[in-house]
mmCIF file of C-alpha atoms in Angstrom:
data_model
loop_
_atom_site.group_PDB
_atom_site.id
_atom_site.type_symbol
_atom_site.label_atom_id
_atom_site.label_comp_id
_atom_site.label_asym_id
_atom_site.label_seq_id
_atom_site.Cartn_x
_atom_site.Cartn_y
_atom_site.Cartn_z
ATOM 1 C CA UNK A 43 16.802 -28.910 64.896
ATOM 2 C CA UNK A 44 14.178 -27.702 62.144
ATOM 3 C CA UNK A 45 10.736 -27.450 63.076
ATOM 4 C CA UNK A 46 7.825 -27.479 60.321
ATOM 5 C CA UNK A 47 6.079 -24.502 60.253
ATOM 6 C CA UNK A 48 3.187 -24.871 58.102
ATOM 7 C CA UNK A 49 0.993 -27.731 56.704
ATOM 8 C CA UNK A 50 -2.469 -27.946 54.678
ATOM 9 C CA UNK A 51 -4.552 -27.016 57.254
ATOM 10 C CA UNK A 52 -2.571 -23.535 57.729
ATOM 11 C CA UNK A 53 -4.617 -20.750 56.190
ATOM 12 C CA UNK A 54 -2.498 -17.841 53.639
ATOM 13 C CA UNK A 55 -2.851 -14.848 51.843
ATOM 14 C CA UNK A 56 -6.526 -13.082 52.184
ATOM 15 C CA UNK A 57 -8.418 -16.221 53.620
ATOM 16 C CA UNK A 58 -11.028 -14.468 55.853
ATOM 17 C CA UNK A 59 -11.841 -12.044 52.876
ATOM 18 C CA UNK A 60 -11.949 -15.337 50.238
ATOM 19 C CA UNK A 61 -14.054 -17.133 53.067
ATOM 20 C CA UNK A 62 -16.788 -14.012 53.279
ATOM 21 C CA UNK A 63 -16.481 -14.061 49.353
ATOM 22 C CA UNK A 64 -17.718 -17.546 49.215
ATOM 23 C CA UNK A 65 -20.876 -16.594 51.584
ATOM 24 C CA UNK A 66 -22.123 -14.038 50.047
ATOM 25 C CA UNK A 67 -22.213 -15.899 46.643
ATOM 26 C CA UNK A 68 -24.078 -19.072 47.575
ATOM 27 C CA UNK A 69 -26.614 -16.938 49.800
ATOM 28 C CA UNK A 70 -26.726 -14.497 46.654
ATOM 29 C CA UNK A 71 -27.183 -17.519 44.577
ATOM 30 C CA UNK A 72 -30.338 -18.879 47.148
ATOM 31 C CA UNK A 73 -31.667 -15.710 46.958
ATOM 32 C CA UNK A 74 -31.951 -14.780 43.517
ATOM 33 C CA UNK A 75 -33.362 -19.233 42.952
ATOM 34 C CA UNK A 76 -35.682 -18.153 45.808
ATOM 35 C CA UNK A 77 -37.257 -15.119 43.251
ATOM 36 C CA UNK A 78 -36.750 -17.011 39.961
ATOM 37 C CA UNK A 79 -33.903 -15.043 38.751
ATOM 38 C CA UNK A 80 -31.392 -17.436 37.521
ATOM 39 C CA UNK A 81 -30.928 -17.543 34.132
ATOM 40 C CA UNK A 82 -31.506 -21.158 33.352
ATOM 41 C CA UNK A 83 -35.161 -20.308 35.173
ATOM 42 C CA UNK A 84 -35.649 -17.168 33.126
ATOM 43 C CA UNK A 85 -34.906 -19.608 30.046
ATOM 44 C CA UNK A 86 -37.261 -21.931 31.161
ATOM 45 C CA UNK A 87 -40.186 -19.866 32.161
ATOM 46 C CA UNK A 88 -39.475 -18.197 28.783
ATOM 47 C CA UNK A 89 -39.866 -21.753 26.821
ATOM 48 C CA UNK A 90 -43.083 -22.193 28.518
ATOM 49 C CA UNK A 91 -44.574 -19.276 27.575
ATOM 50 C CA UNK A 92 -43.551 -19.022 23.930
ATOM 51 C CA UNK A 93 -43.978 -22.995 23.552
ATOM 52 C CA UNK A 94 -47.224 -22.809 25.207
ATOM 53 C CA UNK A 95 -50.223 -24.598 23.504
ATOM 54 C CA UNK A 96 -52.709 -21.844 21.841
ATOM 55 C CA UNK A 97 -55.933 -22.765 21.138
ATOM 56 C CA UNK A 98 -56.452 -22.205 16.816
ATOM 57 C CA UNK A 99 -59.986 -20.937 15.924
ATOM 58 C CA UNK A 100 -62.754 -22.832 14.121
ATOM 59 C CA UNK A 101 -64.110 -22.403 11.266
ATOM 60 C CA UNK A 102 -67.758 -23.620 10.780
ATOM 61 C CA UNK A 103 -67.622 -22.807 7.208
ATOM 62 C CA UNK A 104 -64.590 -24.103 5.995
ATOM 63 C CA UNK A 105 -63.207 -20.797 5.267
ATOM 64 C CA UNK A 106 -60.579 -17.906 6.394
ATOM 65 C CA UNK A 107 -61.262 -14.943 8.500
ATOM 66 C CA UNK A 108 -60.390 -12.004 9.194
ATOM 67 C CA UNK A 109 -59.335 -12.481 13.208
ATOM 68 C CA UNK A 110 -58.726 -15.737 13.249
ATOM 69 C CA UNK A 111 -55.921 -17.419 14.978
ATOM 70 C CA UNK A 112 -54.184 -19.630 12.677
ATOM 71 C CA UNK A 113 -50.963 -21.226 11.719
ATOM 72 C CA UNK A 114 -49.261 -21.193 8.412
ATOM 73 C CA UNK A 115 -47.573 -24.545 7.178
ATOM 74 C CA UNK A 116 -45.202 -26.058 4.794
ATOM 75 C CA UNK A 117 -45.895 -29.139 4.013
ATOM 76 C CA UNK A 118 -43.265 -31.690 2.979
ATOM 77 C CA UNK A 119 -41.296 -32.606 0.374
ATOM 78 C CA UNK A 120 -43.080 -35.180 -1.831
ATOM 79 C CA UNK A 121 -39.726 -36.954 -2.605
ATOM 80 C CA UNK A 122 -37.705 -37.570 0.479
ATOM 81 C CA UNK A 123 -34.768 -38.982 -1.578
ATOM 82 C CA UNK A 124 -31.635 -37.420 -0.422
ATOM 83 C CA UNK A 125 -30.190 -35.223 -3.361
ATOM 84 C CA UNK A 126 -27.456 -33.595 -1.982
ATOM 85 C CA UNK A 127 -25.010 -34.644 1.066
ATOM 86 C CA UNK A 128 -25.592 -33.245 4.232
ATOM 87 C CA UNK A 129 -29.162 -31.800 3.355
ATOM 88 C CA UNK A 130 -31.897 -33.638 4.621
ATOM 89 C CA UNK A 131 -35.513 -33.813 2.077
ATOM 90 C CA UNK A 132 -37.720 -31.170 3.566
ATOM 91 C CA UNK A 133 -40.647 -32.458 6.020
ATOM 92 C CA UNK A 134 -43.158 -30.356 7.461
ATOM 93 C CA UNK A 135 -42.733 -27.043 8.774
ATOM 94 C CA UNK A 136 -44.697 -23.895 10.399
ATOM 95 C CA UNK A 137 -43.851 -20.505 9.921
ATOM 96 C CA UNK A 138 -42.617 -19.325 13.524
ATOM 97 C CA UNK A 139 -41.019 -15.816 15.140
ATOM 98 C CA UNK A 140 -37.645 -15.975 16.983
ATOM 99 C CA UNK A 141 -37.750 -14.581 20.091
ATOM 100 C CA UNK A 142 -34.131 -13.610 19.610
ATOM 101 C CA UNK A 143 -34.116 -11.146 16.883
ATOM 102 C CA UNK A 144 -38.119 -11.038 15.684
ATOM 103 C CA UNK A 145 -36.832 -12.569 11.854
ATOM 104 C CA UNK A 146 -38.913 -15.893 10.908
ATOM 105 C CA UNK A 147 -37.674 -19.136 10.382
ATOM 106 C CA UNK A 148 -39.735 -22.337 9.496
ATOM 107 C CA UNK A 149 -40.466 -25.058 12.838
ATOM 108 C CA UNK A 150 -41.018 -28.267 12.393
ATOM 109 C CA UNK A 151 -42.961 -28.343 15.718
ATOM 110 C CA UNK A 152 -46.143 -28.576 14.343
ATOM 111 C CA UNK A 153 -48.250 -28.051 17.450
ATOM 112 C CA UNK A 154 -50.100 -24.938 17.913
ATOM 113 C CA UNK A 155 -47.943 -22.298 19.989
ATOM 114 C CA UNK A 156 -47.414 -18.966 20.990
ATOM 115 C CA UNK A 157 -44.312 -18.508 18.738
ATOM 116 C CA UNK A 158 -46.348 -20.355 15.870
ATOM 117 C CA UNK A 159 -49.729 -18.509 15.960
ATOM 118 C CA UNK A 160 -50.810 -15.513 14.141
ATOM 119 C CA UNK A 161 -54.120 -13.331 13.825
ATOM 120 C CA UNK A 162 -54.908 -11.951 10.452
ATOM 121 C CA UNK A 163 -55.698 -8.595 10.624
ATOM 122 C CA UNK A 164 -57.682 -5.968 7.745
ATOM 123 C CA UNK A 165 -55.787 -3.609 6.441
ATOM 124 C CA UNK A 166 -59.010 -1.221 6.584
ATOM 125 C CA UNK A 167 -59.796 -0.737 9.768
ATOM 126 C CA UNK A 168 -63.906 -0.521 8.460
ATOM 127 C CA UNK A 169 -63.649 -4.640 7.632
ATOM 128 C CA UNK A 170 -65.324 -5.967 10.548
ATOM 129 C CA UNK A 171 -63.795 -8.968 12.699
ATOM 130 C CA UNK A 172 -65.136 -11.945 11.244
ATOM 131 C CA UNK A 173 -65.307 -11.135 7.599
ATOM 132 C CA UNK A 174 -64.371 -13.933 4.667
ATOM 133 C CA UNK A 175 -60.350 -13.174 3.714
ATOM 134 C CA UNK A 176 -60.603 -13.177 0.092
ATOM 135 C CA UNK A 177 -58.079 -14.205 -2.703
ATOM 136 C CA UNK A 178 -55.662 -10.865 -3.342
ATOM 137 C CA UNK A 179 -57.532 -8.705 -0.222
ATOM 138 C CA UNK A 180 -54.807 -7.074 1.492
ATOM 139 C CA UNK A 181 -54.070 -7.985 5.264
ATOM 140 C CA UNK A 182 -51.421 -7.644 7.752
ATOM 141 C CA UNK A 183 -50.219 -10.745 9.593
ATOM 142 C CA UNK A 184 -49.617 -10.524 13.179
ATOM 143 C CA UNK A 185 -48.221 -12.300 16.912
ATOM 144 C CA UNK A 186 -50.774 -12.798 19.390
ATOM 145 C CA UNK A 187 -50.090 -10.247 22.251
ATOM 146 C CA UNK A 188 -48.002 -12.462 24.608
ATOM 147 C CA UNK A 189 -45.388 -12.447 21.655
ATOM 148 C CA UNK A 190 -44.608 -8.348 22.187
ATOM 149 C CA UNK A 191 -47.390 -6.863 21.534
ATOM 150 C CA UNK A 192 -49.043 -6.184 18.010
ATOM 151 C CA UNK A 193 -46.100 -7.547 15.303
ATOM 152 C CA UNK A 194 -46.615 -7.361 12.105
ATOM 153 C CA UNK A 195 -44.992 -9.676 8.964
ATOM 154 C CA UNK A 196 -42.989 -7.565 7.079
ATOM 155 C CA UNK A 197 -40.826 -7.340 4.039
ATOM 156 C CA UNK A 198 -38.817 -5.457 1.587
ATOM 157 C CA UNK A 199 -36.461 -5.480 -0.869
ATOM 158 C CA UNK A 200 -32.948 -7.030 -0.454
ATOM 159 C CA UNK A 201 -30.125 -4.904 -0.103
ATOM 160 C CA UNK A 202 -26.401 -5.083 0.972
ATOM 161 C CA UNK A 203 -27.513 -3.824 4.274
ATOM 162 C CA UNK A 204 -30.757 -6.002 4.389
ATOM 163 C CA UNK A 205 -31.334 -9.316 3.255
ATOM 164 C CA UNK A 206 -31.541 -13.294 5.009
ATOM 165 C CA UNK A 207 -29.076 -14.546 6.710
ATOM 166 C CA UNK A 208 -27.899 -17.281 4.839
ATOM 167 C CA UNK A 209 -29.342 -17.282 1.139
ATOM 168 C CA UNK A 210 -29.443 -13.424 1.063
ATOM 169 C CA UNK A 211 -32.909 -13.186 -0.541
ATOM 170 C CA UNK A 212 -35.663 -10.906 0.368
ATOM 171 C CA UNK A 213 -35.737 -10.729 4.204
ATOM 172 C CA UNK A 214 -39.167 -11.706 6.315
ATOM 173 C CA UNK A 215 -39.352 -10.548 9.762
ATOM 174 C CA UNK A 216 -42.023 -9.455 12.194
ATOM 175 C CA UNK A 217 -41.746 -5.603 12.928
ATOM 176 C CA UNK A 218 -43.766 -3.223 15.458
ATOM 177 C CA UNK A 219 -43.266 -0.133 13.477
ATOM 178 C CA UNK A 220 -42.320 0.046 10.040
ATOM 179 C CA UNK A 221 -41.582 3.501 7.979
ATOM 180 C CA UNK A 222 -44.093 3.004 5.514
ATOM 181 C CA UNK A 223 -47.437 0.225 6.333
ATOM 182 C CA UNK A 224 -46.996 -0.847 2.798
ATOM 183 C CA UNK A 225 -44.602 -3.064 3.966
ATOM 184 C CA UNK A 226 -46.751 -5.233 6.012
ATOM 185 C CA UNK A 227 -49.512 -5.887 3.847
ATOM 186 C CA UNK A 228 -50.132 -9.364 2.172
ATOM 187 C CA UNK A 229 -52.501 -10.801 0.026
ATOM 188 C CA UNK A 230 -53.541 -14.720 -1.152
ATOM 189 C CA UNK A 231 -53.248 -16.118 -4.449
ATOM 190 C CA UNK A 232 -54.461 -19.617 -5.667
ATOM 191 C CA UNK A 233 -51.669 -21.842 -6.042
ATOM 192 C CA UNK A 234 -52.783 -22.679 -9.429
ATOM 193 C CA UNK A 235 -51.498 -20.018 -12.016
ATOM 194 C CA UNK A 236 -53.896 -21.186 -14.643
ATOM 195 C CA UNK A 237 -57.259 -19.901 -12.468
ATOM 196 C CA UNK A 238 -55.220 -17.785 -10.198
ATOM 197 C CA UNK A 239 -57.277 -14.518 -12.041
ATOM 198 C CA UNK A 240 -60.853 -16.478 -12.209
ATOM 199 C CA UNK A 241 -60.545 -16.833 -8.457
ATOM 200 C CA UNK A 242 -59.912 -13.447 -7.384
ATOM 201 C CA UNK A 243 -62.295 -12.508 -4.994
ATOM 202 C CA UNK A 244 -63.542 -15.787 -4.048
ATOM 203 C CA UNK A 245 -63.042 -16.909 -0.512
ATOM 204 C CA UNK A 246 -60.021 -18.430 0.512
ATOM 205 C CA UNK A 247 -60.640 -22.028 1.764
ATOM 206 C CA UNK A 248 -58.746 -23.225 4.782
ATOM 207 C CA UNK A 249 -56.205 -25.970 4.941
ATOM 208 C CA UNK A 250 -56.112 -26.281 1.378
ATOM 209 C CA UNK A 251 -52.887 -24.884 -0.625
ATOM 210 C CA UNK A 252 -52.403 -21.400 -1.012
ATOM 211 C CA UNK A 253 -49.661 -18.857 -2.413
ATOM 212 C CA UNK A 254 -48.913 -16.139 0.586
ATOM 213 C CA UNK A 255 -47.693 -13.213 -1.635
ATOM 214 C CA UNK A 256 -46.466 -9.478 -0.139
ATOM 215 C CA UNK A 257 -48.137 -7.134 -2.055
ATOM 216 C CA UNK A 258 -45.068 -4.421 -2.586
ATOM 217 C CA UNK A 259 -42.529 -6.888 -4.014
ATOM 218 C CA UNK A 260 -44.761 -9.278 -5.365
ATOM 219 C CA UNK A 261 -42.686 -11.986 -4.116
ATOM 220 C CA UNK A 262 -44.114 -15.523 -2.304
ATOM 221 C CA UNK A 263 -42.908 -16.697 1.094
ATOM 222 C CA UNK A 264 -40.435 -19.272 0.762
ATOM 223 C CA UNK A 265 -39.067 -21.780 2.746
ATOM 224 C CA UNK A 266 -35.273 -23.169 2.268
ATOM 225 C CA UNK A 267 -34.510 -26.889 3.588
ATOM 226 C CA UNK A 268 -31.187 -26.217 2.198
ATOM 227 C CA UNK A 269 -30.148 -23.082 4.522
ATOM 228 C CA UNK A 270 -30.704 -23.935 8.008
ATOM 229 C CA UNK A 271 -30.422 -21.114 10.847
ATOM 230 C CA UNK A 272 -30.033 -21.446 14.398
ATOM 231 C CA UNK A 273 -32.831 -20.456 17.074
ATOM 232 C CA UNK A 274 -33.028 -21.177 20.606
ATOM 233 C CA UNK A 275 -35.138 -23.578 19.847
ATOM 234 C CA UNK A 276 -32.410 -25.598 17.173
ATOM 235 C CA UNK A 277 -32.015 -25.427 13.657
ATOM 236 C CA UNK A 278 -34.870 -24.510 11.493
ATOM 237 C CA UNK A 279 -35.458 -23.636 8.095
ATOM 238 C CA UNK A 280 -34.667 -20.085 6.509
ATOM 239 C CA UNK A 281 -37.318 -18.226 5.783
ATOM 240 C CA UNK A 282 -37.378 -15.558 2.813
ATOM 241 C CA UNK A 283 -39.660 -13.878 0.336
ATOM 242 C CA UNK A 284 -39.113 -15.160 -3.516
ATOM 243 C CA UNK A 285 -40.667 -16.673 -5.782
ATOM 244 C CA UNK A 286 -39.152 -20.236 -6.766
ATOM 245 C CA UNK A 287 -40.163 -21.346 -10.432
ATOM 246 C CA UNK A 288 -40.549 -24.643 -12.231
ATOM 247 C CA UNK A 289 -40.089 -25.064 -16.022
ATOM 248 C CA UNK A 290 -43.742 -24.326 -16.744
ATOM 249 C CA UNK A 291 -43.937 -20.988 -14.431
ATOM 250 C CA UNK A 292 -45.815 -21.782 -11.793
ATOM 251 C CA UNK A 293 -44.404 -21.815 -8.249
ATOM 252 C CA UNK A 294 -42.804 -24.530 -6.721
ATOM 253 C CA UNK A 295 -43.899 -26.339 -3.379
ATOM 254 C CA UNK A 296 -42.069 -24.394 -1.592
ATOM 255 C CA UNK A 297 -44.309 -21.522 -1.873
ATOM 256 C CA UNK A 298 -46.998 -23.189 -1.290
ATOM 257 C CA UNK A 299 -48.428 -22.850 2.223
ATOM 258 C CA UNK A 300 -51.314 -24.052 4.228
ATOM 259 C CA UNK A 301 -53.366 -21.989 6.337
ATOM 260 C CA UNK A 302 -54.547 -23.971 9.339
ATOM 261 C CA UNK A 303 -57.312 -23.453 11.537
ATOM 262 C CA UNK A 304 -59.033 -25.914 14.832
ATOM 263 C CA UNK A 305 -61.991 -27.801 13.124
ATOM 264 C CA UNK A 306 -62.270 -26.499 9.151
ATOM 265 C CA UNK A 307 -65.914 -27.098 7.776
ATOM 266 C CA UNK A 308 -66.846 -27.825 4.474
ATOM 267 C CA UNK A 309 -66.468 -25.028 1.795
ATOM 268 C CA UNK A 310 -70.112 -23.725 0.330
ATOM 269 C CA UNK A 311 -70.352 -24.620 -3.480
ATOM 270 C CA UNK A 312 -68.998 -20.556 -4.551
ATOM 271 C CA UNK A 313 -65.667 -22.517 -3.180
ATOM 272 C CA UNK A 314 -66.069 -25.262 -5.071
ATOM 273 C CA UNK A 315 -66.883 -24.423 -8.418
ATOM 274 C CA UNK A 316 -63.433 -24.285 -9.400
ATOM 275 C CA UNK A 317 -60.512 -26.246 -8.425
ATOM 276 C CA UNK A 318 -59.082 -24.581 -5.170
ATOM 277 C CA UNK A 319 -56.855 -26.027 -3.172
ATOM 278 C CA UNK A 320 -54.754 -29.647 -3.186
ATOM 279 C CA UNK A 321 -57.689 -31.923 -3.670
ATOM 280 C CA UNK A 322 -59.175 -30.297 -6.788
#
């Protein structure tokens, strides 16, 4: 007569050591949620603290300064006709770092954050905080300190080895040391070629259009709605530096850029004696 020898409940193989196994993971696993180590709370805690509202500063005279927090934005395309399949007209954008890699791509989160704030800083180190940026000074462009420290926009020449991502054009990333400083330094132009010279040296009014130009290549910051990158925060918009061209020479809208501040004032009457900005 045969007699069954085994059934589920029977345990086989190395049960007490797969048992202990088991244990020590889910008390590992309460541990490590009990210090905030888990990944998914390391990714959160990180998304708070690079999406966290910044506070932009004001400007009582309606102009840019040196040490101000600000944003720089894109505003949208004028025609939001689709042209081409699959690309979407381009709406309104900020300049923004990737915590990933340091490179900068184009958010169209459009509230002030740590990822989307930036401090413009002299290039001479005798320009006191507080001083009037004016049209074609030199400056440097960088994070606040809860972004890694002092960053700085740079760019240079594209190369096989160095160039964006997707439209392999001049590469703009944020750096903490570069070989030469040359690299880092920017300068404003009036979007208007046709006064761009008369206005050199006049302040540069805020919220009002403006060409953001890097000094060594003499090429614009440039936003592409048609090459879209992936962040950890979605797609956004490639950023690069070049200088995009109409029939009549002057730059397209999509060098044209916005610096933003809190509360801007109204510009003195040296601002407006000649048409600056987009409602001259």
């Amino acid at each position: 007569m045969s007699v069954r020898t085994y059934n589920p409940s029977v345990r086989v193989g190395n049960w007490n050591e797969d048992l202990c196994l088991e244990e020590d993971m889910v008390k590992d696993f309460l541990e490590k949620r009990e210090r905030g180590e888990l990944e998914i709370q390391k990714a959160s805690q990180l998304r708070e603290s690079v999406l966290g509202k910044t506070e932009l500063s004001v400007t009582s005279d309606g102009f840019v300064h040196f040490g101000d927090r600000v944003m720089v934005i894109n505003e949208a395309d004028t025609c939001q006709v689709r042209t081409q399949p699959g690309v979407e007209p381009r709406q309104a954008n900020a300049l923004a770092i990737n915590t990933s890699n340091s490179n900068v791509s184009a958010s169209r989160m459009l509230e002030p954050s740590a990822r989307s704030t930036f401090v413009i800083v002299p290039v001479d180190p005798a320009i006191r905080e507080g001083t009037v940026l004016t049209y074609g000074k030199h400056f440097h462009l960088c994070t606040l300190p809860s972004m890694g420290g002092n960053l700085r926009l740079q760019s240079d020449i594209a190369t096989f080895q160095s160039s964006a991502k997707k439209s392999r054009k001049q590469l703009v990333s944020f750096v903490d040391q570069t070989p030469s400083p040359y690299l880092t330094e920017w300068r404003i132009l009036n979007f208007n070629p046709q006064i761009r010279f008369e206005t050199e040296g006049l302040p540069v009014p805020a919220n009002q259009k403006i060409i953001f130009n890097h000094c060594k290549s003499n090429q614009d910051l440039c936003v592409l709605s048609d090459c879209m990158v992936k962040t950890a925060f979605g797609k956004e918009y490639e950023v690069v530096a070049y200088t995009d061209l109409d029939s009549h020479k002057a730059e397209k809208d999509v060098n044209h850029w916005l610096i933003k501040t809190g509360h801007p004032g109204e510009p003195s009457t040296m601002a407006t004696t000649l048409p600056v900005g987009a409602s001259q």
